[in-house]
JSON list of C-alpha atoms in Angstrom, two decimals:
[
{"chain": "A", "resi": 55, "resn": "MET", "atom": "CA", "xyz": [109.15, 93.72, 95.68]},
{"chain": "A", "resi": 56, "resn": "SER", "atom": "CA", "xyz": [110.01, 96.60, 93.18]},
{"chain": "A", "resi": 57, "resn": "LEU", "atom": "CA", "xyz": [108.50, 99.65, 91.88]},
{"chain": "A", "resi": 58, "resn": "VAL", "atom": "CA", "xyz": [108.61, 101.42, 88.31]},
{"chain": "A", "resi": 59, "resn": "VAL", "atom": "CA", "xyz": [107.84, 105.22, 88.15]},
{"chain": "A", "resi": 60, "resn": "GLU", "atom": "CA", "xyz": [107.36, 105.73, 84.36]},
{"chain": "A", "resi": 61, "resn": "GLU", "atom": "CA", "xyz": [104.69, 107.49, 82.53]},
{"chain": "A", "resi": 62, "resn": "LYS", "atom": "CA", "xyz": [104.93, 105.47, 79.41]},
{"chain": "A", "resi": 63, "resn": "PRO", "atom": "CA", "xyz": [103.26, 102.23, 79.26]},
{"chain": "A", "resi": 64, "resn": "ILE", "atom": "CA", "xyz": [105.81, 100.42, 76.80]},
{"chain": "A", "resi": 65, "resn": "CYS", "atom": "CA", "xyz": [108.80, 101.61, 79.02]},
{"chain": "A", "resi": 66, "resn": "ARG", "atom": "CA", "xyz": [107.23, 100.59, 82.09]},
{"chain": "A", "resi": 67, "resn": "SER", "atom": "CA", "xyz": [106.59, 97.54, 80.93]},
{"chain": "A", "resi": 68, "resn": "ALA", "atom": "CA", "xyz": [110.06, 97.26, 79.52]},
{"chain": "A", "resi": 69, "resn": "LEU", "atom": "CA", "xyz": [111.46, 98.11, 83.11]},
{"chain": "A", "resi": 70, "resn": "GLY", "atom": "CA", "xyz": [109.39, 96.02, 84.95]},
{"chain": "A", "resi": 71, "resn": "GLN", "atom": "CA", "xyz": [110.60, 93.06, 82.61]},
{"chain": "A", "resi": 72, "resn": "ILE", "atom": "CA", "xyz": [114.16, 93.94, 83.34]},
{"chain": "A", "resi": 73, "resn": "LEU", "atom": "CA", "xyz": [113.86, 94.23, 87.28]},
{"chain": "A", "resi": 74, "resn": "LEU", "atom": "CA", "xyz": [112.00, 90.88, 87.12]},
{"chain": "A", "resi": 75, "resn": "GLU", "atom": "CA", "xyz": [114.92, 89.33, 85.88]},
{"chain": "A", "resi": 76, "resn": "CYS", "atom": "CA", "xyz": [117.41, 91.02, 88.70]},
{"chain": "A", "resi": 77, "resn": "ARG", "atom": "CA", "xyz": [118.38, 89.08, 91.30]},
{"chain": "A", "resi": 78, "resn": "GLY", "atom": "CA", "xyz": [115.92, 89.21, 94.31]},
{"chain": "A", "resi": 79, "resn": "GLN", "atom": "CA", "xyz": [113.14, 91.06, 92.55]},
{"chain": "A", "resi": 80, "resn": "GLY", "atom": "CA", "xyz": [109.64, 89.84, 92.28]},
{"chain": "A", "resi": 81, "resn": "GLN", "atom": "CA", "xyz": [106.61, 90.98, 90.27]},
{"chain": "A", "resi": 82, "resn": "PRO", "atom": "CA", "xyz": [107.06, 94.81, 89.97]},
{"chain": "A", "resi": 83, "resn": "ARG", "atom": "CA", "xyz": [104.49, 97.42, 90.68]},
{"chain": "A", "resi": 84, "resn": "PHE", "atom": "CA", "xyz": [104.11, 100.82, 88.79]},
{"chain": "A", "resi": 85, "resn": "ALA", "atom": "CA", "xyz": [103.02, 104.26, 89.17]},
{"chain": "A", "resi": 86, "resn": "SER", "atom": "CA", "xyz": [102.73, 106.52, 86.04]},
{"chain": "A", "resi": 87, "resn": "SER", "atom": "CA", "xyz": [103.42, 109.71, 88.27]},
{"chain": "A", "resi": 88, "resn": "MET", "atom": "CA", "xyz": [105.27, 111.06, 91.46]},
{"chain": "A", "resi": 89, "resn": "GLU", "atom": "CA", "xyz": [102.03, 111.29, 93.45]},
{"chain": "A", "resi": 90, "resn": "GLU", "atom": "CA", "xyz": [101.36, 107.73, 92.40]},
{"chain": "A", "resi": 91, "resn": "ALA", "atom": "CA", "xyz": [104.68, 107.13, 93.44]},
{"chain": "A", "resi": 92, "resn": "ILE", "atom": "CA", "xyz": [104.04, 107.87, 97.11]},
{"chain": "A", "resi": 93, "resn": "ASP", "atom": "CA", "xyz": [101.03, 106.34, 97.43]},
{"chain": "A", "resi": 94, "resn": "GLU", "atom": "CA", "xyz": [102.40, 102.84, 96.10]},
{"chain": "A", "resi": 95, "resn": "ILE", "atom": "CA", "xyz": [105.48, 103.09, 98.37]},
{"chain": "A", "resi": 96, "resn": "SER", "atom": "CA", "xyz": [103.22, 103.61, 101.36]},
{"chain": "A", "resi": 97, "resn": "ILE", "atom": "CA", "xyz": [101.50, 100.81, 100.58]},
{"chain": "A", "resi": 98, "resn": "ALA", "atom": "CA", "xyz": [103.71, 98.12, 99.09]},
{"chain": "A", "resi": 99, "resn": "LYS", "atom": "CA", "xyz": [107.41, 98.89, 100.54]},
{"chain": "A", "resi": 100, "resn": "PRO", "atom": "CA", "xyz": [109.25, 98.35, 97.59]},
{"chain": "A", "resi": 101, "resn": "SER", "atom": "CA", "xyz": [112.84, 97.63, 97.99]},
{"chain": "A", "resi": 102, "resn": "VAL", "atom": "CA", "xyz": [114.05, 99.18, 94.62]},
{"chain": "A", "resi": 103, "resn": "THR", "atom": "CA", "xyz": [111.95, 102.17, 93.00]},
{"chain": "A", "resi": 104, "resn": "LEU", "atom": "CA", "xyz": [113.19, 102.92, 89.22]},
{"chain": "A", "resi": 105, "resn": "VAL", "atom": "CA", "xyz": [112.15, 106.86, 88.49]},
{"chain": "A", "resi": 106, "resn": "ASP", "atom": "CA", "xyz": [112.22, 108.01, 84.76]},
{"chain": "A", "resi": 107, "resn": "LEU", "atom": "CA", "xyz": [113.23, 111.65, 85.35]},
{"chain": "A", "resi": 108, "resn": "PHE", "atom": "CA", "xyz": [111.34, 112.71, 82.49]},
{"chain": "A", "resi": 109, "resn": "THR", "atom": "CA", "xyz": [108.34, 111.41, 84.44]},
{"chain": "A", "resi": 110, "resn": "ALA", "atom": "CA", "xyz": [109.43, 113.15, 87.55]},
{"chain": "A", "resi": 111, "resn": "ASN", "atom": "CA", "xyz": [109.35, 116.73, 85.68]},
{"chain": "A", "resi": 112, "resn": "TYR", "atom": "CA", "xyz": [113.48, 116.51, 86.31]},
{"chain": "A", "resi": 113, "resn": "ASP", "atom": "CA", "xyz": [112.27, 117.98, 89.97]},
{"chain": "A", "resi": 114, "resn": "PHE", "atom": "CA", "xyz": [115.02, 117.07, 92.07]},
{"chain": "A", "resi": 115, "resn": "GLN", "atom": "CA", "xyz": [113.50, 118.53, 95.26]},
{"chain": "A", "resi": 116, "resn": "LYS", "atom": "CA", "xyz": [110.42, 116.30, 94.75]},
{"chain": "A", "resi": 117, "resn": "LEU", "atom": "CA", "xyz": [112.72, 112.98, 93.94]},
{"chain": "A", "resi": 118, "resn": "LYS", "atom": "CA", "xyz": [114.68, 114.03, 97.06]},
{"chain": "A", "resi": 119, "resn": "GLN", "atom": "CA", "xyz": [111.12, 113.79, 99.23]},
{"chain": "A", "resi": 120, "resn": "LEU", "atom": "CA", "xyz": [110.79, 110.54, 97.25]},
{"chain": "A", "resi": 121, "resn": "VAL", "atom": "CA", "xyz": [113.89, 109.30, 98.37]},
{"chain": "A", "resi": 122, "resn": "VAL", "atom": "CA", "xyz": [113.20, 109.54, 102.16]},
{"chain": "A", "resi": 123, "resn": "HIS", "atom": "CA", "xyz": [109.85, 108.26, 101.96]},
{"chain": "A", "resi": 124, "resn": "ALA", "atom": "CA", "xyz": [111.08, 105.10, 100.29]},
{"chain": "A", "resi": 125, "resn": "LYS", "atom": "CA", "xyz": [113.52, 104.33, 102.86]},
{"chain": "A", "resi": 126, "resn": "PRO", "atom": "CA", "xyz": [114.78, 101.75, 103.90]},
{"chain": "A", "resi": 127, "resn": "GLY", "atom": "CA", "xyz": [114.35, 101.03, 100.41]},
{"chain": "A", "resi": 128, "resn": "MET", "atom": "CA", "xyz": [116.47, 102.51, 97.62]},
{"chain": "A", "resi": 129, "resn": "VAL", "atom": "CA", "xyz": [115.70, 104.85, 94.77]},
{"chain": "A", "resi": 130, "resn": "ILE", "atom": "CA", "xyz": [117.18, 104.34, 91.25]},
{"chain": "A", "resi": 131, "resn": "VAL", "atom": "CA", "xyz": [116.79, 107.26, 88.52]},
{"chain": "A", "resi": 132, "resn": "VAL", "atom": "CA", "xyz": [116.67, 106.82, 84.67]},
{"chain": "A", "resi": 133, "resn": "ASP", "atom": "CA", "xyz": [117.38, 108.97, 82.11]},
{"chain": "A", "resi": 134, "resn": "ASP", "atom": "CA", "xyz": [117.69, 109.01, 78.55]},
{"chain": "A", "resi": 135, "resn": "ARG", "atom": "CA", "xyz": [121.07, 109.77, 77.95]},
{"chain": "A", "resi": 136, "resn": "VAL", "atom": "CA", "xyz": [123.88, 110.30, 80.43]},
{"chain": "A", "resi": 137, "resn": "THR", "atom": "CA", "xyz": [123.84, 114.12, 81.76]},
{"chain": "A", "resi": 138, "resn": "PRO", "atom": "CA", "xyz": [126.45, 114.43, 84.19]},
{"chain": "A", "resi": 139, "resn": "ALA", "atom": "CA", "xyz": [124.69, 117.63, 86.10]},
{"chain": "A", "resi": 140, "resn": "PHE", "atom": "CA", "xyz": [121.40, 115.34, 86.56]},
{"chain": "A", "resi": 141, "resn": "ALA", "atom": "CA", "xyz": [123.57, 112.44, 88.02]},
{"chain": "A", "resi": 142, "resn": "SER", "atom": "CA", "xyz": [124.87, 114.93, 90.33]},
{"chain": "A", "resi": 143, "resn": "LEU", "atom": "CA", "xyz": [121.49, 116.28, 91.21]},
{"chain": "A", "resi": 144, "resn": "ALA", "atom": "CA", "xyz": [120.09, 112.73, 91.58]},
{"chain": "A", "resi": 145, "resn": "LYS", "atom": "CA", "xyz": [123.13, 111.95, 93.91]},
{"chain": "A", "resi": 146, "resn": "TRP", "atom": "CA", "xyz": [122.26, 114.91, 96.10]},
{"chain": "A", "resi": 147, "resn": "ALA", "atom": "CA", "xyz": [118.85, 113.96, 96.11]},
{"chain": "A", "resi": 148, "resn": "GLY", "atom": "CA", "xyz": [119.80, 110.53, 97.71]},
{"chain": "A", "resi": 149, "resn": "ALA", "atom": "CA", "xyz": [119.17, 108.11, 94.77]},
{"chain": "A", "resi": 150, "resn": "ALA", "atom": "CA", "xyz": [121.56, 105.12, 94.87]},
{"chain": "A", "resi": 151, "resn": "GLY", "atom": "CA", "xyz": [122.26, 104.83, 91.19]},
{"chain": "A", "resi": 152, "resn": "TYR", "atom": "CA", "xyz": [121.70, 106.90, 87.45]},
{"chain": "A", "resi": 153, "resn": "LEU", "atom": "CA", "xyz": [121.15, 104.94, 84.87]},
{"chain": "A", "resi": 154, "resn": "THR", "atom": "CA", "xyz": [120.14, 105.64, 81.02]},
{"chain": "A", "resi": 155, "resn": "LYS", "atom": "CA", "xyz": [117.97, 103.96, 78.52]},
{"chain": "A", "resi": 156, "resn": "ASP", "atom": "CA", "xyz": [121.10, 103.88, 75.93]},
{"chain": "A", "resi": 157, "resn": "LEU", "atom": "CA", "xyz": [122.54, 100.81, 78.28]},
{"chain": "A", "resi": 158, "resn": "ASP", "atom": "CA", "xyz": [122.03, 97.28, 76.82]},
{"chain": "A", "resi": 159, "resn": "VAL", "atom": "CA", "xyz": [119.57, 95.14, 78.50]},
{"chain": "A", "resi": 160, "resn": "GLU", "atom": "CA", "xyz": [122.53, 93.26, 80.11]},
{"chain": "A", "resi": 161, "resn": "GLY", "atom": "CA", "xyz": [124.40, 96.34, 80.94]},
{"chain": "A", "resi": 162, "resn": "PHE", "atom": "CA", "xyz": [121.27, 97.63, 82.90]},
{"chain": "A", "resi": 163, "resn": "LYS", "atom": "CA", "xyz": [120.46, 94.56, 84.63]},
{"chain": "A", "resi": 164, "resn": "HIS", "atom": "CA", "xyz": [124.25, 94.74, 85.65]},
{"chain": "A", "resi": 165, "resn": "ALA", "atom": "CA", "xyz": [123.98, 97.85, 86.95]},
{"chain": "A", "resi": 166, "resn": "ILE", "atom": "CA", "xyz": [120.52, 97.46, 89.09]},
{"chain": "A", "resi": 167, "resn": "THR", "atom": "CA", "xyz": [122.34, 94.84, 90.63]},
{"chain": "A", "resi": 168, "resn": "THR", "atom": "CA", "xyz": [125.34, 96.43, 91.67]},
{"chain": "A", "resi": 169, "resn": "ALA", "atom": "CA", "xyz": [123.21, 99.31, 93.21]},
{"chain": "A", "resi": 170, "resn": "ILE", "atom": "CA", "xyz": [121.66, 96.67, 95.30]},
{"chain": "A", "resi": 171, "resn": "ASP", "atom": "CA", "xyz": [124.60, 95.43, 95.98]},
{"chain": "A", "resi": 172, "resn": "GLY", "atom": "CA", "xyz": [125.69, 98.91, 97.69]},
{"chain": "A", "resi": 173, "resn": "GLY", "atom": "CA", "xyz": [128.03, 99.62, 94.30]},
{"chain": "A", "resi": 174, "resn": "VAL", "atom": "CA", "xyz": [128.28, 103.33, 92.77]},
{"chain": "A", "resi": 175, "resn": "ASN", "atom": "CA", "xyz": [126.30, 104.10, 89.77]},
{"chain": "A", "resi": 176, "resn": "PHE", "atom": "CA", "xyz": [127.11, 107.64, 88.94]},
{"chain": "A", "resi": 177, "resn": "PRO", "atom": "CA", "xyz": [129.28, 108.91, 85.98]},
{"chain": "A", "resi": 178, "resn": "ALA", "atom": "CA", "xyz": [131.93, 111.54, 86.98]},
{"chain": "A", "resi": 179, "resn": "ASP", "atom": "CA", "xyz": [131.32, 114.56, 88.66]},
{"chain": "A", "resi": 180, "resn": "PRO", "atom": "CA", "xyz": [130.85, 117.42, 86.14]},
{"chain": "A", "resi": 181, "resn": "SER", "atom": "CA", "xyz": [132.13, 119.99, 88.70]},
{"chain": "A", "resi": 182, "resn": "LYS", "atom": "CA", "xyz": [135.63, 118.29, 88.10]},
{"chain": "A", "resi": 183, "resn": "SER", "atom": "CA", "xyz": [135.50, 118.72, 84.58]},
{"chain": "A", "resi": 184, "resn": "SER", "atom": "CA", "xyz": [137.55, 121.43, 82.43]},
{"chain": "A", "resi": 185, "resn": "ASN", "atom": "CA", "xyz": [136.01, 124.94, 82.28]},
{"chain": "A", "resi": 186, "resn": "ALA", "atom": "CA", "xyz": [136.86, 124.60, 78.57]},
{"chain": "A", "resi": 187, "resn": "GLN", "atom": "CA", "xyz": [134.12, 122.39, 78.29]},
{"chain": "A", "resi": 188, "resn": "THR", "atom": "CA", "xyz": [131.18, 124.50, 79.68]},
{"chain": "A", "resi": 189, "resn": "GLN", "atom": "CA", "xyz": [128.07, 125.31, 78.41]},
{"chain": "A", "resi": 190, "resn": "PRO", "atom": "CA", "xyz": [127.47, 127.68, 75.13]},
{"chain": "A", "resi": 191, "resn": "ALA", "atom": "CA", "xyz": [124.00, 127.99, 75.96]},
{"chain": "A", "resi": 192, "resn": "THR", "atom": "CA", "xyz": [124.49, 129.50, 79.25]},
{"chain": "A", "resi": 193, "resn": "ARG", "atom": "CA", "xyz": [127.75, 131.54, 78.84]},
{"chain": "A", "resi": 194, "resn": "GLY", "atom": "CA", "xyz": [125.73, 134.82, 78.45]},
{"chain": "A", "resi": 195, "resn": "LEU", "atom": "CA", "xyz": [123.82, 134.58, 81.73]},
{"chain": "A", "resi": 196, "resn": "SER", "atom": "CA", "xyz": [124.73, 136.99, 84.88]},
{"chain": "A", "resi": 197, "resn": "ALA", "atom": "CA", "xyz": [125.86, 135.15, 88.07]},
{"chain": "A", "resi": 198, "resn": "ARG", "atom": "CA", "xyz": [122.23, 135.97, 89.47]},
{"chain": "A", "resi": 199, "resn": "GLN", "atom": "CA", "xyz": [120.76, 134.43, 86.53]},
{"chain": "A", "resi": 200, "resn": "LEU", "atom": "CA", "xyz": [122.97, 131.31, 86.42]},
{"chain": "A", "resi": 201, "resn": "GLU", "atom": "CA", "xyz": [121.60, 130.98, 90.16]},
{"chain": "A", "resi": 202, "resn": "VAL", "atom": "CA", "xyz": [118.01, 131.19, 89.13]},
{"chain": "A", "resi": 203, "resn": "LEU", "atom": "CA", "xyz": [118.67, 128.65, 86.31]},
{"chain": "A", "resi": 204, "resn": "GLY", "atom": "CA", "xyz": [120.31, 126.36, 88.82]},
{"chain": "A", "resi": 205, "resn": "GLN", "atom": "CA", "xyz": [116.85, 126.67, 90.86]},
{"chain": "A", "resi": 206, "resn": "LEU", "atom": "CA", "xyz": [115.12, 125.63, 87.76]},
{"chain": "A", "resi": 207, "resn": "ALA", "atom": "CA", "xyz": [116.99, 122.71, 87.27]},
{"chain": "A", "resi": 208, "resn": "LEU", "atom": "CA", "xyz": [116.03, 121.88, 91.03]},
{"chain": "A", "resi": 209, "resn": "GLY", "atom": "CA", "xyz": [112.23, 121.98, 89.97]},
{"chain": "A", "resi": 210, "resn": "LYS", "atom": "CA", "xyz": [111.75, 124.94, 92.39]},
{"chain": "A", "resi": 211, "resn": "SER", "atom": "CA", "xyz": [108.56, 127.27, 92.04]},
{"chain": "A", "resi": 212, "resn": "ASN", "atom": "CA", "xyz": [109.24, 131.22, 91.92]},
{"chain": "A", "resi": 213, "resn": "GLN", "atom": "CA", "xyz": [108.23, 131.53, 95.62]},
{"chain": "A", "resi": 214, "resn": "GLU", "atom": "CA", "xyz": [110.89, 128.94, 96.49]},
{"chain": "A", "resi": 215, "resn": "ILE", "atom": "CA", "xyz": [113.62, 130.51, 94.40]},
{"chain": "A", "resi": 216, "resn": "ALA", "atom": "CA", "xyz": [112.67, 133.81, 95.80]},
{"chain": "A", "resi": 217, "resn": "GLU", "atom": "CA", "xyz": [113.09, 132.27, 99.49]},
{"chain": "A", "resi": 218, "resn": "ALA", "atom": "CA", "xyz": [116.55, 130.51, 98.39]},
{"chain": "A", "resi": 219, "resn": "LEU", "atom": "CA", "xyz": [118.12, 133.75, 96.52]},
{"chain": "A", "resi": 220, "resn": "GLU", "atom": "CA", "xyz": [116.24, 136.20, 99.31]},
{"chain": "A", "resi": 221, "resn": "ILE", "atom": "CA", "xyz": [114.74, 138.06, 96.53]},
{"chain": "A", "resi": 222, "resn": "THR", "atom": "CA", "xyz": [111.24, 139.00, 95.65]},
{"chain": "A", "resi": 223, "resn": "THR", "atom": "CA", "xyz": [108.71, 136.98, 93.58]},
{"chain": "A", "resi": 224, "resn": "GLY", "atom": "CA", "xyz": [108.52, 139.57, 91.12]},
{"chain": "A", "resi": 225, "resn": "THR", "atom": "CA", "xyz": [112.31, 139.76, 90.31]},
{"chain": "A", "resi": 226, "resn": "VAL", "atom": "CA", "xyz": [112.31, 136.02, 90.09]},
{"chain": "A", "resi": 227, "resn": "LYS", "atom": "CA", "xyz": [109.63, 136.27, 87.20]},
{"chain": "A", "resi": 228, "resn": "THR", "atom": "CA", "xyz": [111.88, 138.85, 85.74]},
{"chain": "A", "resi": 229, "resn": "HIS", "atom": "CA", "xyz": [114.60, 136.57, 85.63]},
{"chain": "A", "resi": 230, "resn": "VAL", "atom": "CA", "xyz": [113.17, 133.47, 84.77]},
{"chain": "A", "resi": 231, "resn": "HIS", "atom": "CA", "xyz": [111.33, 135.27, 81.65]},
{"chain": "A", "resi": 232, "resn": "THR", "atom": "CA", "xyz": [114.86, 137.07, 80.82]},
{"chain": "A", "resi": 233, "resn": "VAL", "atom": "CA", "xyz": [116.37, 133.43, 81.45]},
{"chain": "A", "resi": 234, "resn": "LEU", "atom": "CA", "xyz": [114.22, 131.34, 79.33]},
{"chain": "A", "resi": 235, "resn": "THR", "atom": "CA", "xyz": [114.57, 133.93, 76.37]},
{"chain": "A", "resi": 236, "resn": "LEU", "atom": "CA", "xyz": [118.70, 134.14, 76.60]},
{"chain": "A", "resi": 237, "resn": "ILE", "atom": "CA", "xyz": [119.03, 130.49, 76.56]},
{"chain": "A", "resi": 238, "resn": "GLY", "atom": "CA", "xyz": [115.94, 129.53, 74.04]},
{"chain": "A", "resi": 239, "resn": "ALA", "atom": "CA", "xyz": [113.96, 127.68, 76.38]},
{"chain": "A", "resi": 240, "resn": "ARG", "atom": "CA", "xyz": [110.64, 126.85, 75.64]},
{"chain": "A", "resi": 241, "resn": "ASN", "atom": "CA", "xyz": [109.12, 126.71, 79.27]},
{"chain": "A", "resi": 242, "resn": "ARG", "atom": "CA", "xyz": [110.75, 125.84, 82.79]},
{"chain": "A", "resi": 243, "resn": "THR", "atom": "CA", "xyz": [111.39, 122.13, 81.75]},
{"chain": "A", "resi": 244, "resn": "HIS", "atom": "CA", "xyz": [113.26, 122.78, 78.86]},
{"chain": "A", "resi": 245, "resn": "ALA", "atom": "CA", "xyz": [115.47, 125.05, 80.83]},
{"chain": "A", "resi": 246, "resn": "ALA", "atom": "CA", "xyz": [116.12, 122.25, 83.25]},
{"chain": "A", "resi": 247, "resn": "LEU", "atom": "CA", "xyz": [117.18, 120.15, 80.33]},
{"chain": "A", "resi": 248, "resn": "ILE", "atom": "CA", "xyz": [119.37, 122.70, 78.85]},
{"chain": "A", "resi": 249, "resn": "ALA", "atom": "CA", "xyz": [120.94, 123.72, 82.52]},
{"chain": "A", "resi": 250, "resn": "GLY", "atom": "CA", "xyz": [121.40, 120.03, 82.72]},
{"chain": "A", "resi": 251, "resn": "ARG", "atom": "CA", "xyz": [123.25, 119.65, 79.26]},
{"chain": "A", "resi": 252, "resn": "PHE", "atom": "CA", "xyz": [125.68, 122.57, 79.38]},
{"chain": "A", "resi": 253, "resn": "HIS", "atom": "CA", "xyz": [125.54, 123.61, 83.27]},
{"chain": "A", "resi": 254, "resn": "ALA", "atom": "CA", "xyz": [126.21, 121.99, 86.36]},
{"chain": "A", "resi": 255, "resn": "PRO", "atom": "CA", "xyz": [123.50, 123.72, 88.93]},
{"chain": "A", "resi": 256, "resn": "SER", "atom": "CA", "xyz": [124.56, 124.59, 92.02]},
{"chain": "A", "resi": 257, "resn": "ILE", "atom": "CA", "xyz": [122.78, 123.21, 94.97]},
{"chain": "A", "resi": 258, "resn": "VAL", "atom": "CA", "xyz": [121.14, 125.36, 97.84]},
{"chain": "A", "resi": 259, "resn": "ARG", "atom": "CA", "xyz": [120.63, 123.10, 100.71]}
]
């Protein structure tokens, strides 16, 4: 049995149909949030769970918790298009694969089957790319501001960032406000998207 975690009904239906056509996968169940996904996993114990990153609000800490909860089943994340930094974060969270919606149907099915069979479906590690390809959007940030941006990309709250970086929540609020302003982000989720497109966030374990 499989599970699709996707908030948009038409996308849920499409992903569910693709899973049905994959070898060994029965009728999928659906969840429209990470909270619902936890409940479904507890009940159904799916062997494969597809998680849309937008539905997960790009919260990689929560994704990591979901991966642990889903074991021995596997979790495969789905993104709109390839973002190497997000792929690295998904891999860090324990996902078995990182797929994108710009694949054709046969390519998507093949990627799922490959992951089920133990294969690797992740793009190249962005940390190995040339510095010449780094982010114009984050170039003006200080080292501390980059650390805060990396924490935002992990979906952490101000309190969690403060604990991770050993600073006060008031200082975090100031840094977050400054970072959002400097990179032109509308909110924390937008900042995480920018971080994923242009900057591979550091992982604080």
